[in-house]
mmCIF file of C-alpha atoms in Angstrom:
data_model
loop_
_atom_site.group_PDB
_atom_site.id
_atom_site.type_symbol
_atom_site.label_atom_id
_atom_site.label_comp_id
_atom_site.label_asym_id
_atom_site.label_seq_id
_atom_site.Cartn_x
_atom_site.Cartn_y
_atom_site.Cartn_z
ATOM 1 C CA UNK K 894 37.555 18.937 120.050
ATOM 2 C CA UNK K 895 37.113 23.617 120.007
ATOM 3 C CA UNK K 896 38.435 23.217 123.690
ATOM 4 C CA UNK K 897 40.906 20.434 123.180
ATOM 5 C CA UNK K 898 42.571 22.843 120.310
ATOM 6 C CA UNK K 899 41.901 25.126 122.963
ATOM 7 C CA UNK K 900 43.474 24.343 125.822
ATOM 8 C CA UNK K 901 46.599 22.583 123.320
ATOM 9 C CA UNK K 902 46.765 25.795 121.864
ATOM 10 C CA UNK K 903 47.323 27.085 125.353
ATOM 11 C CA UNK K 904 49.885 24.087 126.631
ATOM 12 C CA UNK K 905 52.574 25.133 123.316
ATOM 13 C CA UNK K 906 53.473 28.110 124.865
ATOM 14 C CA UNK K 907 55.251 26.641 127.546
ATOM 15 C CA UNK K 908 57.021 23.952 125.327
ATOM 16 C CA UNK K 909 57.370 27.175 122.974
ATOM 17 C CA UNK K 910 58.942 28.612 125.731
ATOM 18 C CA UNK K 911 60.856 25.610 127.687
ATOM 19 C CA UNK K 912 62.554 24.379 123.965
ATOM 20 C CA UNK K 913 63.520 28.257 122.347
ATOM 21 C CA UNK K 914 65.255 28.331 126.212
ATOM 22 C CA UNK K 915 67.024 25.127 125.571
ATOM 23 C CA UNK K 916 68.327 26.035 122.063
ATOM 24 C CA UNK K 917 69.412 29.821 122.978
ATOM 25 C CA UNK K 918 71.680 28.796 125.566
ATOM 26 C CA UNK K 919 73.256 25.992 123.262
ATOM 27 C CA UNK K 920 73.550 28.235 121.195
ATOM 28 C CA UNK K 921 75.572 30.195 123.167
ATOM 29 C CA UNK K 922 77.489 27.308 125.323
ATOM 30 C CA UNK K 923 79.341 27.154 121.811
ATOM 31 C CA UNK K 924 81.063 30.052 122.405
ATOM 32 C CA UNK K 925 83.647 31.571 120.352
ATOM 33 C CA UNK K 926 83.920 35.482 118.463
ATOM 34 C CA UNK K 927 80.836 35.680 116.571
ATOM 35 C CA UNK K 928 81.888 38.683 116.092
ATOM 36 C CA UNK K 929 85.649 37.169 114.553
ATOM 37 C CA UNK K 930 84.136 34.958 112.397
ATOM 38 C CA UNK K 931 81.685 37.846 110.411
ATOM 39 C CA UNK K 932 85.027 39.562 109.666
ATOM 40 C CA UNK K 933 87.155 36.330 109.119
ATOM 41 C CA UNK K 934 90.988 36.478 110.106
ATOM 42 C CA UNK K 935 90.708 40.185 109.110
ATOM 43 C CA UNK K 936 91.368 42.671 112.682
ATOM 44 C CA UNK K 937 87.775 43.641 113.188
ATOM 45 C CA UNK K 938 87.717 47.210 113.769
ATOM 46 C CA UNK K 939 87.530 49.160 117.757
ATOM 47 C CA UNK K 940 84.329 50.744 117.309
ATOM 48 C CA UNK K 941 82.597 48.370 115.125
ATOM 49 C CA UNK K 942 83.342 45.542 118.163
ATOM 50 C CA UNK K 943 81.535 47.706 120.767
ATOM 51 C CA UNK K 944 78.898 48.947 118.525
ATOM 52 C CA UNK K 945 77.866 44.391 117.625
ATOM 53 C CA UNK K 946 77.821 43.999 121.203
ATOM 54 C CA UNK K 947 76.019 47.086 122.552
ATOM 55 C CA UNK K 948 73.554 46.107 120.180
ATOM 56 C CA UNK K 949 73.165 42.822 119.964
ATOM 57 C CA UNK K 950 73.817 42.564 124.261
ATOM 58 C CA UNK K 951 76.569 40.362 123.775
ATOM 59 C CA UNK K 952 77.672 41.325 126.979
ATOM 60 C CA UNK K 953 74.357 40.509 129.137
ATOM 61 C CA UNK K 954 73.882 37.407 130.804
ATOM 62 C CA UNK K 955 72.191 35.000 128.236
ATOM 63 C CA UNK K 956 68.915 35.438 130.061
ATOM 64 C CA UNK K 957 68.796 38.960 129.367
ATOM 65 C CA UNK K 958 69.665 38.754 125.614
ATOM 66 C CA UNK K 959 67.201 35.990 125.371
ATOM 67 C CA UNK K 960 64.232 38.566 127.448
ATOM 68 C CA UNK K 961 65.273 40.403 124.459
ATOM 69 C CA UNK K 962 64.818 38.033 121.663
ATOM 70 C CA UNK K 963 61.275 37.037 123.688
ATOM 71 C CA UNK K 964 59.956 40.248 123.928
ATOM 72 C CA UNK K 965 60.658 40.745 119.701
ATOM 73 C CA UNK K 966 59.510 37.889 119.175
ATOM 74 C CA UNK K 967 55.617 38.451 120.650
ATOM 75 C CA UNK K 968 55.880 41.579 118.069
ATOM 76 C CA UNK K 969 56.975 39.347 115.042
ATOM 77 C CA UNK K 970 60.453 41.239 114.649
ATOM 78 C CA UNK K 971 62.893 37.538 114.919
ATOM 79 C CA UNK K 972 65.394 40.568 115.002
ATOM 80 C CA UNK K 973 68.773 40.936 112.358
ATOM 81 C CA UNK K 974 71.090 39.093 112.072
ATOM 82 C CA UNK K 975 75.301 39.847 112.995
ATOM 83 C CA UNK K 976 75.648 40.710 109.740
ATOM 84 C CA UNK K 977 72.688 43.441 109.906
ATOM 85 C CA UNK K 978 70.219 41.530 107.821
ATOM 86 C CA UNK K 979 66.635 40.922 109.647
ATOM 87 C CA UNK K 980 65.616 37.509 110.131
ATOM 88 C CA UNK K 981 62.217 37.782 109.014
ATOM 89 C CA UNK K 982 63.576 38.145 105.765
ATOM 90 C CA UNK K 983 65.753 35.767 105.400
ATOM 91 C CA UNK K 984 63.341 33.429 107.082
ATOM 92 C CA UNK K 985 60.584 34.322 104.319
ATOM 93 C CA UNK K 986 62.841 33.947 101.616
ATOM 94 C CA UNK K 987 64.362 30.394 102.384
ATOM 95 C CA UNK K 988 61.532 29.136 104.003
ATOM 96 C CA UNK K 989 59.723 28.805 100.404
ATOM 97 C CA UNK K 990 63.137 26.880 98.948
ATOM 98 C CA UNK K 991 62.582 24.398 102.242
ATOM 99 C CA UNK K 992 58.675 24.179 101.683
ATOM 100 C CA UNK K 993 58.969 22.536 98.046
ATOM 101 C CA UNK K 994 61.593 19.759 99.226
ATOM 102 C CA UNK K 995 59.427 19.132 102.305
ATOM 103 C CA UNK K 996 56.352 19.362 99.634
ATOM 104 C CA UNK K 997 57.454 17.051 97.489
ATOM 105 C CA UNK K 998 59.580 14.368 99.462
ATOM 106 C CA UNK K 999 56.110 14.120 102.039
ATOM 107 C CA UNK K 1000 54.271 13.070 98.320
ATOM 108 C CA UNK K 1001 56.549 10.371 97.844
ATOM 109 C CA UNK K 1002 57.100 9.030 101.177
ATOM 110 C CA UNK K 1003 52.907 9.230 101.712
ATOM 111 C CA UNK K 1004 51.826 7.437 98.475
ATOM 112 C CA UNK K 1005 54.986 5.106 97.441
ATOM 113 C CA UNK K 1006 55.745 4.508 101.306
ATOM 114 C CA UNK K 1007 52.376 3.920 102.110
ATOM 115 C CA UNK K 1008 51.235 1.869 98.620
ATOM 116 C CA UNK K 1009 54.618 -0.467 99.119
ATOM 117 C CA UNK K 1010 53.683 -1.326 102.725
ATOM 118 C CA UNK K 1011 50.319 -2.361 101.562
ATOM 119 C CA UNK K 1012 51.236 -4.534 99.379
ATOM 120 C CA UNK K 1013 54.011 -6.853 101.070
ATOM 121 C CA UNK K 1014 51.817 -6.603 104.160
ATOM 122 C CA UNK K 1015 48.427 -8.100 102.054
ATOM 123 C CA UNK K 1016 51.200 -10.817 100.829
ATOM 124 C CA UNK K 1017 53.152 -11.478 103.410
ATOM 125 C CA UNK K 1018 56.104 -13.699 102.388
ATOM 126 C CA UNK K 1019 55.636 -12.984 98.695
ATOM 127 C CA UNK K 1020 58.525 -12.248 96.241
ATOM 128 C CA UNK K 1021 56.630 -8.165 96.991
ATOM 129 C CA UNK K 1022 57.268 -8.353 100.304
ATOM 130 C CA UNK K 1023 60.946 -9.552 100.200
ATOM 131 C CA UNK K 1024 61.560 -6.924 98.087
ATOM 132 C CA UNK K 1025 59.731 -4.387 100.060
ATOM 133 C CA UNK K 1026 62.232 -5.507 102.612
ATOM 134 C CA UNK K 1027 65.104 -5.815 101.272
ATOM 135 C CA UNK K 1028 65.584 -2.085 99.433
ATOM 136 C CA UNK K 1029 63.804 -0.591 102.310
ATOM 137 C CA UNK K 1030 66.442 -2.088 104.930
ATOM 138 C CA UNK K 1031 68.970 -0.820 101.702
ATOM 139 C CA UNK K 1032 68.278 2.498 101.711
ATOM 140 C CA UNK K 1033 67.915 2.835 105.189
ATOM 141 C CA UNK K 1034 71.296 1.409 105.646
ATOM 142 C CA UNK K 1035 72.968 4.047 103.429
ATOM 143 C CA UNK K 1036 73.551 7.825 104.912
ATOM 144 C CA UNK K 1037 71.565 10.398 102.837
ATOM 145 C CA UNK K 1038 74.573 12.280 101.560
ATOM 146 C CA UNK K 1039 75.938 8.982 99.364
ATOM 147 C CA UNK K 1040 72.953 8.526 98.220
ATOM 148 C CA UNK K 1041 72.704 12.433 97.125
ATOM 149 C CA UNK K 1042 75.570 12.115 95.628
ATOM 150 C CA UNK K 1043 74.825 8.992 93.773
ATOM 151 C CA UNK K 1044 71.531 10.206 92.248
ATOM 152 C CA UNK K 1045 72.954 13.715 91.369
ATOM 153 C CA UNK K 1046 75.866 11.405 89.270
ATOM 154 C CA UNK K 1047 73.177 9.324 87.709
ATOM 155 C CA UNK K 1048 70.838 10.768 87.072
ATOM 156 C CA UNK K 1049 71.101 14.311 86.980
ATOM 157 C CA UNK K 1050 75.176 14.370 85.285
ATOM 158 C CA UNK K 1051 75.408 10.957 83.239
ATOM 159 C CA UNK K 1052 71.505 10.844 82.244
ATOM 160 C CA UNK K 1053 70.535 14.317 82.409
ATOM 161 C CA UNK K 1054 66.733 13.461 83.656
ATOM 162 C CA UNK K 1055 66.456 16.491 86.388
ATOM 163 C CA UNK K 1056 68.785 19.141 87.571
ATOM 164 C CA UNK K 1057 71.957 18.911 89.796
ATOM 165 C CA UNK K 1058 71.710 21.731 91.777
ATOM 166 C CA UNK K 1059 70.476 25.253 92.252
ATOM 167 C CA UNK K 1060 66.746 26.014 92.241
ATOM 168 C CA UNK K 1061 66.427 28.579 88.640
ATOM 169 C CA UNK K 1062 64.848 25.910 87.000
ATOM 170 C CA UNK K 1063 61.453 25.839 88.817
ATOM 171 C CA UNK K 1064 59.590 22.983 90.485
ATOM 172 C CA UNK K 1065 61.624 20.572 88.223
ATOM 173 C CA UNK K 1066 64.911 21.492 90.687
ATOM 174 C CA UNK K 1067 62.915 20.640 93.513
ATOM 175 C CA UNK K 1068 62.060 17.126 92.468
ATOM 176 C CA UNK K 1069 65.434 15.024 92.823
ATOM 177 C CA UNK K 1070 66.005 16.548 96.393
ATOM 178 C CA UNK K 1071 62.901 16.125 97.231
ATOM 179 C CA UNK K 1072 62.716 12.398 96.164
ATOM 180 C CA UNK K 1073 66.178 11.958 98.150
ATOM 181 C CA UNK K 1074 65.275 13.361 101.129
ATOM 182 C CA UNK K 1075 62.269 11.900 101.407
ATOM 183 C CA UNK K 1076 64.368 8.343 100.604
ATOM 184 C CA UNK K 1077 64.367 7.487 103.906
ATOM 185 C CA UNK K 1078 61.530 8.319 105.428
ATOM 186 C CA UNK K 1079 59.913 6.018 102.354
ATOM 187 C CA UNK K 1080 61.422 3.342 103.585
ATOM 188 C CA UNK K 1081 60.626 3.400 107.424
ATOM 189 C CA UNK K 1082 57.176 4.490 106.801
ATOM 190 C CA UNK K 1083 56.708 0.745 103.437
ATOM 191 C CA UNK K 1084 58.487 -1.257 107.119
ATOM 192 C CA UNK K 1085 55.864 0.228 109.566
ATOM 193 C CA UNK K 1086 52.526 0.036 106.989
ATOM 194 C CA UNK K 1087 53.333 -3.162 106.197
ATOM 195 C CA UNK K 1088 54.056 -4.657 109.970
ATOM 196 C CA UNK K 1089 50.573 -2.851 111.225
ATOM 197 C CA UNK K 1090 48.514 -4.082 108.092
ATOM 198 C CA UNK K 1091 49.976 -7.481 109.217
ATOM 199 C CA UNK K 1092 49.004 -6.949 112.493
ATOM 200 C CA UNK K 1093 45.143 -5.805 111.745
ATOM 201 C CA UNK K 1094 44.958 -8.537 109.688
ATOM 202 C CA UNK K 1095 45.057 -11.554 112.520
ATOM 203 C CA UNK K 1096 42.508 -9.051 114.361
ATOM 204 C CA UNK K 1097 39.332 -10.025 115.751
ATOM 205 C CA UNK K 1098 37.493 -8.269 114.390
ATOM 206 C CA UNK K 1099 39.033 -9.010 110.857
ATOM 207 C CA UNK K 1100 38.219 -12.547 111.614
ATOM 208 C CA UNK K 1101 34.279 -12.049 112.313
ATOM 209 C CA UNK K 1102 34.056 -9.585 109.320
ATOM 210 C CA UNK K 1103 35.371 -12.395 106.948
ATOM 211 C CA UNK K 1104 32.726 -14.825 108.678
ATOM 212 C CA UNK K 1105 30.137 -13.023 108.152
ATOM 213 C CA UNK K 1106 30.427 -12.827 104.539
ATOM 214 C CA UNK K 1107 31.550 -8.956 103.645
ATOM 215 C CA UNK K 1108 33.374 -8.048 100.581
ATOM 216 C CA UNK K 1109 36.826 -8.715 100.566
ATOM 217 C CA UNK K 1110 37.211 -4.657 99.413
ATOM 218 C CA UNK K 1111 35.159 -3.341 102.382
ATOM 219 C CA UNK K 1112 37.419 -5.773 104.982
ATOM 220 C CA UNK K 1113 40.202 -3.772 103.729
ATOM 221 C CA UNK K 1114 38.715 -0.548 103.429
ATOM 222 C CA UNK K 1115 36.730 -0.323 106.331
ATOM 223 C CA UNK K 1116 38.482 -2.628 108.878
ATOM 224 C CA UNK K 1117 42.033 -2.313 108.068
ATOM 225 C CA UNK K 1118 43.773 0.312 106.085
ATOM 226 C CA UNK K 1119 41.763 2.447 108.768
ATOM 227 C CA UNK K 1120 43.230 1.263 111.829
ATOM 228 C CA UNK K 1121 46.819 0.185 110.203
ATOM 229 C CA UNK K 1122 47.421 4.267 109.004
ATOM 230 C CA UNK K 1123 46.895 5.266 112.972
ATOM 231 C CA UNK K 1124 50.345 5.155 113.448
ATOM 232 C CA UNK K 1125 51.709 5.830 110.076
ATOM 233 C CA UNK K 1126 50.025 8.832 110.498
ATOM 234 C CA UNK K 1127 51.766 9.528 113.742
ATOM 235 C CA UNK K 1128 54.700 8.850 111.927
ATOM 236 C CA UNK K 1129 54.101 11.605 109.032
ATOM 237 C CA UNK K 1130 53.404 14.155 111.043
ATOM 238 C CA UNK K 1131 56.384 13.594 113.322
ATOM 239 C CA UNK K 1132 58.318 13.540 109.687
ATOM 240 C CA UNK K 1133 56.884 16.835 109.126
ATOM 241 C CA UNK K 1134 59.121 18.997 111.332
ATOM 242 C CA UNK K 1135 61.701 17.267 110.224
ATOM 243 C CA UNK K 1136 61.472 17.107 106.186
ATOM 244 C CA UNK K 1137 61.282 20.872 107.109
ATOM 245 C CA UNK K 1138 64.404 20.693 109.646
ATOM 246 C CA UNK K 1139 66.344 17.833 108.721
ATOM 247 C CA UNK K 1140 67.222 19.429 105.221
ATOM 248 C CA UNK K 1141 70.424 20.451 105.709
ATOM 249 C CA UNK K 1142 72.638 18.375 103.771
ATOM 250 C CA UNK K 1143 69.975 17.266 101.326
ATOM 251 C CA UNK K 1144 69.667 21.568 100.717
ATOM 252 C CA UNK K 1145 74.124 21.467 101.126
ATOM 253 C CA UNK K 1146 74.626 18.361 98.620
ATOM 254 C CA UNK K 1147 71.828 20.135 96.299
ATOM 255 C CA UNK K 1148 72.789 23.582 97.002
ATOM 256 C CA UNK K 1149 68.837 24.597 98.080
ATOM 257 C CA UNK K 1150 69.113 28.364 99.629
ATOM 258 C CA UNK K 1151 66.260 26.680 102.145
ATOM 259 C CA UNK K 1152 66.065 26.430 106.079
ATOM 260 C CA UNK K 1153 68.764 23.636 106.773
ATOM 261 C CA UNK K 1154 71.161 25.079 104.452
ATOM 262 C CA UNK K 1155 70.986 29.010 106.687
ATOM 263 C CA UNK K 1156 71.217 26.478 109.367
ATOM 264 C CA UNK K 1157 74.419 25.744 108.791
ATOM 265 C CA UNK K 1158 75.843 28.664 108.026
ATOM 266 C CA UNK K 1159 74.535 30.246 110.769
ATOM 267 C CA UNK K 1160 76.202 27.541 112.402
ATOM 268 C CA UNK K 1161 79.739 27.897 110.604
ATOM 269 C CA UNK K 1162 79.897 31.451 111.949
ATOM 270 C CA UNK K 1163 78.208 31.315 114.894
ATOM 271 C CA UNK K 1164 75.202 34.249 114.287
ATOM 272 C CA UNK K 1165 73.574 33.183 117.098
ATOM 273 C CA UNK K 1166 69.920 34.970 116.106
ATOM 274 C CA UNK K 1167 70.016 33.331 112.775
ATOM 275 C CA UNK K 1168 70.532 29.680 114.254
ATOM 276 C CA UNK K 1169 67.606 31.034 117.340
ATOM 277 C CA UNK K 1170 64.742 32.436 114.593
ATOM 278 C CA UNK K 1171 64.837 30.013 112.515
ATOM 279 C CA UNK K 1172 65.181 26.786 114.750
ATOM 280 C CA UNK K 1173 62.193 28.289 116.356
ATOM 281 C CA UNK K 1174 60.186 28.593 113.538
ATOM 282 C CA UNK K 1175 60.721 24.772 113.366
ATOM 283 C CA UNK K 1176 59.984 24.407 116.586
ATOM 284 C CA UNK K 1177 55.935 25.855 115.975
ATOM 285 C CA UNK K 1178 56.246 23.533 112.472
ATOM 286 C CA UNK K 1179 56.500 20.830 115.513
ATOM 287 C CA UNK K 1180 54.046 21.619 117.389
ATOM 288 C CA UNK K 1181 51.067 22.438 115.125
ATOM 289 C CA UNK K 1182 52.413 19.049 113.361
ATOM 290 C CA UNK K 1183 51.533 17.370 116.488
ATOM 291 C CA UNK K 1184 48.121 18.836 117.489
ATOM 292 C CA UNK K 1185 46.964 18.557 113.290
ATOM 293 C CA UNK K 1186 48.237 14.494 114.067
ATOM 294 C CA UNK K 1187 45.723 14.530 117.033
ATOM 295 C CA UNK K 1188 43.641 15.092 115.308
ATOM 296 C CA UNK K 1189 43.184 12.877 112.105
ATOM 297 C CA UNK K 1190 43.098 10.519 115.365
ATOM 298 C CA UNK K 1191 39.570 11.073 115.190
ATOM 299 C CA UNK K 1192 39.245 11.115 112.094
ATOM 300 C CA UNK K 1193 40.712 7.339 111.254
ATOM 301 C CA UNK K 1194 39.557 5.597 114.193
ATOM 302 C CA UNK K 1195 36.073 7.127 116.511
ATOM 303 C CA UNK K 1196 36.308 5.403 118.953
ATOM 304 C CA UNK K 1197 38.425 8.429 119.659
ATOM 305 C CA UNK K 1198 37.240 11.627 121.669
ATOM 306 C CA UNK K 1199 38.583 14.851 122.637
ATOM 307 C CA UNK K 1200 36.547 17.082 125.224
#
């Protein structure tokens, strides 16, 4: 196991470099004038343009600029935004907000999604099964911004159950956007769990366990549940990175100053250093989440061994 983890960590290095190179090149391919975007419609003083061009190497090829960025990143320096703010400080401020949202969304989708999928899979064709299929299909079919604004209207404005926007009321402020953020993933997890449970109930080893007279609780807990959770864990692990980076729309709707909110603003003003810095952190989240999923496979399925 130790050698496998070490090998995977070493494999992350070229993957991280490759993905950040693509991200860096794409930010430059957007084109435009980032210095002018800082000033809006006002003219940019020549002295300011010369200073920013020299500071951020805007007149040099993209690979030279990437080398400067990577050299600073190795030393723990994410650089500065075009407005002069340290990107590391911006990440430190934004990350807790998105982390709270992602945690709430992950708990909601893992508990409710798996529970709904288990009930539907164990009672295929029943009212519960049809209800789960219909409700999850409805959630998947509705865009996330429609779900968010509708939740704001009813749960926030009309009924006053939860705060509508902002983060001034502590954890309560994150409940509604967190639920909205996890709603689509919840639907996918419920359907995936249902299909996996239904498939495992028809396997030979389950029929053999029933023929031996094993208790239903043991058949379900040992033979059905553990094997059914393997694809679900895969989806949940991948979804960790999606929740951290896919909160852009949700954070905009609920005015949460997290990672997605900052990425959206950086895209608007073409602030390449900020965009690359935040996305690089998301790449690391994806890589470590993928490693965690692979290690959990061995826990769920004793047949899996890593060498």
